[in-house]
Coordinates of C-alpha atoms in Angstrom, one line a residue:
M1 CA -40.1 -12.0 -0.9
R2 CA -39.6 -13.8 -4.2
S3 CA -40.4 -17.5 -4.6
P4 CA -37.5 -18.9 -6.5
D5 CA -37.8 -22.0 -8.8
R6 CA -35.7 -25.1 -8.4
A7 CA -32.7 -23.5 -10.1
G8 CA -33.1 -20.4 -8.0
R9 CA -33.3 -22.4 -4.8
A10 CA -30.1 -24.2 -5.8
G11 CA -28.4 -20.9 -6.5
M12 CA -29.6 -19.5 -3.1
I13 CA -28.1 -22.6 -1.4
V14 CA -24.8 -22.0 -3.1
A15 CA -24.9 -18.2 -2.3
V16 CA -25.7 -18.9 1.4
G17 CA -22.9 -21.5 1.5
V18 CA -20.4 -18.9 0.1
L19 CA -21.5 -16.3 2.7
L20 CA -21.2 -18.8 5.5
V21 CA -17.6 -19.6 4.4
V22 CA -16.8 -15.9 4.3
A23 CA -18.3 -15.5 7.8
G24 CA -16.1 -18.3 8.9
W25 CA -13.1 -16.6 7.4
V26 CA -13.9 -13.5 9.4
L27 CA -14.6 -15.2 12.7
A28 CA -11.9 -17.9 12.6
P29 CA -9.4 -17.4 9.8
G30 CA -6.9 -19.6 11.4
V31 CA -9.2 -22.6 11.1
F32 CA -9.3 -22.2 7.3
A33 CA -5.8 -21.1 6.7
R34 CA -3.2 -22.6 9.0
R35 CA -0.2 -20.7 7.5
D36 CA 0.6 -17.3 8.9
P37 CA -0.2 -14.5 6.4
Y38 CA 2.8 -12.5 7.4
T39 CA 5.5 -15.2 7.5
V40 CA 8.2 -14.6 4.8
D41 CA 9.8 -17.5 3.0
P42 CA 12.5 -16.3 0.6
E43 CA 12.8 -19.8 -0.8
A44 CA 9.1 -19.9 -1.9
T45 CA 8.7 -16.7 -3.7
Y46 CA 6.4 -16.4 -6.7
R47 CA 5.1 -20.0 -6.6
P48 CA 2.0 -20.6 -8.7
P49 CA -1.1 -22.2 -7.2
S50 CA -0.5 -25.8 -6.1
A51 CA -1.6 -28.3 -3.5
A52 CA 0.9 -26.7 -1.0
H53 CA -0.2 -23.2 -1.8
W54 CA -3.7 -23.0 -3.1
F55 CA -3.5 -19.4 -4.3
G56 CA 0.3 -19.4 -4.8
T57 CA 2.8 -17.2 -3.0
D58 CA 3.8 -13.6 -3.4
S59 CA 7.2 -11.8 -3.9
L60 CA 8.2 -12.5 -0.2
G61 CA 7.0 -16.1 -0.3
R62 CA 3.9 -15.4 1.8
D63 CA 1.0 -17.8 1.3
L64 CA -1.6 -15.9 -0.8
F65 CA -4.5 -18.1 0.4
A66 CA -3.7 -17.3 4.0
R67 CA -3.5 -13.6 3.2
V68 CA -6.8 -13.6 1.4
V69 CA -8.5 -15.5 4.2
H70 CA -7.1 -13.2 6.9
G71 CA -7.7 -10.2 4.8
T72 CA -11.4 -11.0 5.0
A73 CA -11.4 -10.0 8.6
A74 CA -10.5 -6.5 7.5
S75 CA -12.5 -6.1 4.3
V76 CA -15.8 -7.7 5.2
P77 CA -16.3 -5.9 8.6
A78 CA -15.4 -2.7 6.9
A79 CA -18.2 -3.2 4.4
L80 CA -20.6 -4.2 7.2
L81 CA -19.7 -0.9 9.0
A82 CA -20.4 1.1 5.9
V83 CA -23.8 -0.6 5.5
V84 CA -24.7 0.0 9.2
I85 CA -23.8 3.7 8.8
A86 CA -25.9 4.0 5.6
L87 CA -28.9 2.1 7.1
F88 CA -28.9 4.1 10.3
A89 CA -28.4 7.6 8.9
G90 CA -30.3 7.0 5.6
G91 CA -33.1 5.1 7.2
L92 CA -33.6 7.8 9.8
L93 CA -33.6 10.6 7.2
G94 CA -36.0 8.7 5.0
L95 CA -38.3 7.8 7.9
L96 CA -38.6 11.4 9.0
A97 CA -39.0 12.8 5.5
G98 CA -41.7 10.4 4.5
Y99 CA -43.7 10.7 7.7
F100 CA -43.6 14.4 8.7
R101 CA -43.6 15.8 5.1
G102 CA -43.6 19.6 4.8
P103 CA -40.4 21.6 5.6
V104 CA -38.8 18.5 7.2
E105 CA -39.2 16.5 3.9
E106 CA -38.0 19.5 1.9
V107 CA -34.7 19.9 3.8
I108 CA -33.9 16.2 3.9
T109 CA -34.8 15.8 0.2
R110 CA -32.3 18.5 -0.7
V111 CA -29.6 16.9 1.4
V112 CA -30.2 13.5 -0.3
D113 CA -30.2 15.2 -3.7
V114 CA -26.8 16.6 -3.0
L115 CA -25.5 13.2 -2.0
L116 CA -26.9 11.5 -5.0
S117 CA -25.7 14.2 -7.5
V118 CA -22.0 13.8 -6.8
P119 CA -20.3 10.7 -8.3
S120 CA -20.1 8.2 -5.4
F121 CA -16.4 7.3 -5.9
L122 CA -15.4 10.9 -6.2
L123 CA -17.3 11.8 -3.0
A124 CA -15.7 8.9 -1.1
M125 CA -12.2 10.0 -2.1
S126 CA -13.0 13.5 -1.0
L127 CA -14.2 12.3 2.3
I128 CA -11.2 10.1 2.8
T129 CA -9.0 13.1 2.1
T130 CA -10.8 14.8 5.0
F131 CA -10.9 11.9 7.4
G132 CA -7.5 10.4 6.6
F133 CA -6.4 7.0 5.4
G134 CA -7.2 3.7 7.0
T135 CA -9.8 0.9 6.9
V136 CA -12.2 2.6 9.3
N137 CA -12.1 5.9 7.5
V138 CA -12.6 4.2 4.2
A139 CA -15.7 2.4 5.6
L140 CA -17.0 5.6 7.0
A141 CA -16.6 7.4 3.7
V142 CA -18.3 4.5 1.8
G143 CA -21.1 4.5 4.3
I144 CA -21.8 8.2 4.0
V145 CA -21.8 7.9 0.2
S146 CA -24.6 5.3 0.5
I147 CA -26.9 7.3 2.8
G148 CA -28.7 8.9 -0.1
S149 CA -29.9 5.8 -1.8
V150 CA -31.1 4.3 1.5
A151 CA -32.9 7.5 2.5
R152 CA -34.7 7.7 -0.9
L153 CA -36.0 4.1 -0.7
M154 CA -37.0 4.5 3.0
R155 CA -38.9 7.7 2.2
A156 CA -40.7 6.0 -0.7
E157 CA -41.7 3.1 1.5
V158 CA -42.9 5.3 4.3
L159 CA -45.0 7.3 1.9
R160 CA -46.6 4.1 0.6
I161 CA -47.2 2.6 4.1
G162 CA -48.4 5.9 5.5
S163 CA -51.6 5.8 3.5
R164 CA -52.5 2.3 4.7
P165 CA -55.7 2.1 6.9
Y166 CA -53.9 0.6 9.9
V167 CA -51.5 3.6 10.0
T168 CA -54.4 6.1 9.8
A169 CA -56.2 4.2 12.5
A170 CA -53.2 4.4 14.8
R171 CA -53.0 8.1 14.3
V172 CA -56.7 8.6 14.9
S173 CA -56.5 6.5 18.0
G174 CA -54.2 9.1 19.5
R175 CA -50.9 7.2 19.4
G176 CA -47.8 9.4 19.4
H177 CA -45.6 9.9 16.3
A178 CA -42.8 7.7 17.9
A179 CA -45.3 4.8 18.5
V180 CA -46.7 5.0 15.0
L181 CA -43.3 5.1 13.4
L182 CA -41.8 2.3 15.5
L183 CA -44.8 0.0 15.7
H184 CA -46.6 0.4 12.4
V185 CA -44.4 2.1 9.8
L186 CA -40.9 0.9 10.4
P187 CA -41.6 -2.9 10.6
N188 CA -43.5 -2.8 7.3
A189 CA -40.8 -0.9 5.5
T190 CA -37.9 -3.1 6.4
R191 CA -38.1 -5.8 3.7
P192 CA -37.3 -3.6 0.7
V193 CA -34.6 -1.8 2.8
A194 CA -33.1 -5.2 3.7
A195 CA -32.8 -6.1 0.0
L196 CA -31.2 -2.8 -0.7
A197 CA -28.8 -3.3 2.3
A198 CA -27.6 -6.5 0.7
L199 CA -26.9 -4.6 -2.5
E200 CA -25.2 -1.8 -0.6
F201 CA -23.0 -4.4 1.1
A202 CA -21.9 -5.8 -2.3
A203 CA -21.2 -2.2 -3.4
A204 CA -19.3 -1.5 -0.2
V205 CA -17.1 -4.5 -0.8
L206 CA -16.3 -3.3 -4.2
G207 CA -15.9 0.3 -3.1
I208 CA -13.6 -0.5 -0.2
S209 CA -11.5 -2.8 -2.3
A210 CA -11.2 -0.2 -5.0
L211 CA -10.1 2.5 -2.4
S212 CA -7.7 0.0 -0.8
F213 CA -6.4 -0.8 -4.3
L214 CA -5.5 2.9 -4.7
G215 CA -3.7 3.0 -1.3
F216 CA -6.4 4.7 0.9
G217 CA -6.9 1.6 3.1
A218 CA -4.7 0.0 5.7
A219 CA -0.9 0.3 5.2
P220 CA 1.1 -2.8 4.2
P221 CA 1.6 -5.5 5.1
S222 CA -2.1 -5.6 5.9
P223 CA -3.7 -8.2 3.6
E224 CA -6.8 -6.2 2.6
W225 CA -8.4 -7.6 -0.6
G226 CA -7.9 -4.4 -2.6
A227 CA -4.3 -4.1 -1.5
L228 CA -3.6 -7.7 -2.5
I229 CA -4.8 -7.0 -6.0
A230 CA -2.7 -3.8 -6.1
A231 CA 0.4 -5.8 -5.0
G232 CA 0.2 -8.0 -8.1
R233 CA -0.8 -5.4 -10.8
G234 CA 2.7 -5.0 -12.0
S235 CA 3.2 -8.6 -12.8
V236 CA -0.1 -9.8 -14.1
S237 CA 1.4 -11.3 -17.3
T238 CA 3.8 -13.5 -15.3
E239 CA 2.5 -13.9 -11.8
W240 CA -1.1 -13.7 -12.7
W241 CA -2.4 -15.4 -9.5
L242 CA -1.3 -12.4 -7.3
S243 CA -4.2 -10.3 -8.6
I244 CA -6.6 -12.9 -10.1
A245 CA -7.0 -15.0 -6.9
P246 CA -8.2 -12.2 -4.6
G247 CA -10.2 -10.7 -7.5
V248 CA -12.1 -13.9 -8.0
V249 CA -12.9 -14.1 -4.3
I250 CA -14.3 -10.6 -4.4
A251 CA -16.4 -11.4 -7.5
I252 CA -17.8 -14.6 -5.9
V253 CA -18.7 -12.7 -2.7
V254 CA -20.4 -9.9 -4.6
V255 CA -22.4 -12.3 -6.8
A256 CA -23.5 -14.3 -3.7
V257 CA -24.7 -11.2 -2.0
N258 CA -26.6 -10.0 -5.1
M259 CA -28.3 -13.4 -5.3
L260 CA -29.4 -13.0 -1.6
S261 CA -30.7 -9.5 -2.4
S262 CA -32.7 -10.8 -5.3
Y263 CA -34.3 -13.3 -2.9
L264 CA -35.1 -10.7 -0.3
Q265 CA -36.5 -8.3 -2.7
P266 CA -40.4 -8.2 -2.6
E267 CA -42.0 -8.9 -6.0
E268 CA -43.8 -5.5 -6.0
A269 CA -40.7 -3.6 -5.1
G270 CA -38.5 -2.0 -7.7
I271 CA -35.1 -1.5 -6.3

C-alpha cells in the first residue's frame, strides 16, 4: 500500500468523503433528496439550477437532483454487481491457472486471451443482445467483459507467490491444494486484486452509464445516470444542466474511486 504525502492524504480524505456520500445516496436516497424523482410539475419545466432545484428540472418539471440521487441506487449497485462477477470468475480462473499450470493454465489462458482480444464495449453490447435489455443484464455483460483483466492479474500474482518459501513449505508438509490456495496463496494475492477491483468499479460505472445512455439499461422513467445524460443530449446548448449535472457526478465518482485504487495499489505492483 502506498504511503501518500500530505496532499495525497487530503485527496484520499476527499475521495473517501465522496464515496461515503454516494453510499448514502444508495442506502437512503430520500434523506439526501426529499423531492420525489418521478413527480411531474408542468409549471416548473426546464428550470436552471437554483436554491430550490440544485440541479435544475427536466422537460416534465421533475427535480434533477432527486433523479440523480435516486438513480444512484440503480447505477452503483449495478457496477458493484459487475465487479463481483469479474472478481469471482476472473479470480477463480487466475488462481487455477497460476497454481496448477500445465493444461489447466493453457486452456484458461486461451479463454482469457479471447476475452481480452475483443474490444470491451463491443463485447458488452453483443452480450446484452443475447441477454436482453435491463440494468441487471447490463451489469452481467460488463462483469463478463472484465473477467479477463482480473484473471490475468490474479494468475501473475499466484505465479509470484507460488515460488515463495512458505508456499513451498506448505506443499512439502503435505497440505492439500485447497488448503495451500486458501490459506497461503489467496490471502497474499488480494491487495493488487483489490486495487484492480477499484479500477474495474470505476470502469463499470462508465460502461454501465454508456450502455444506459444508448438505451440498453432500464426503461424510462428510471433515473439511471446514463439515461439522464441521454435525456438532455438534444438540448445541451439551451438546457445544459440536464446532461452536465449527472455527467459531473459520474466524473467525480470515477475520480474518487481511481484515487482509492492508487492508495490501495502496492508500490511494487504494476497495474
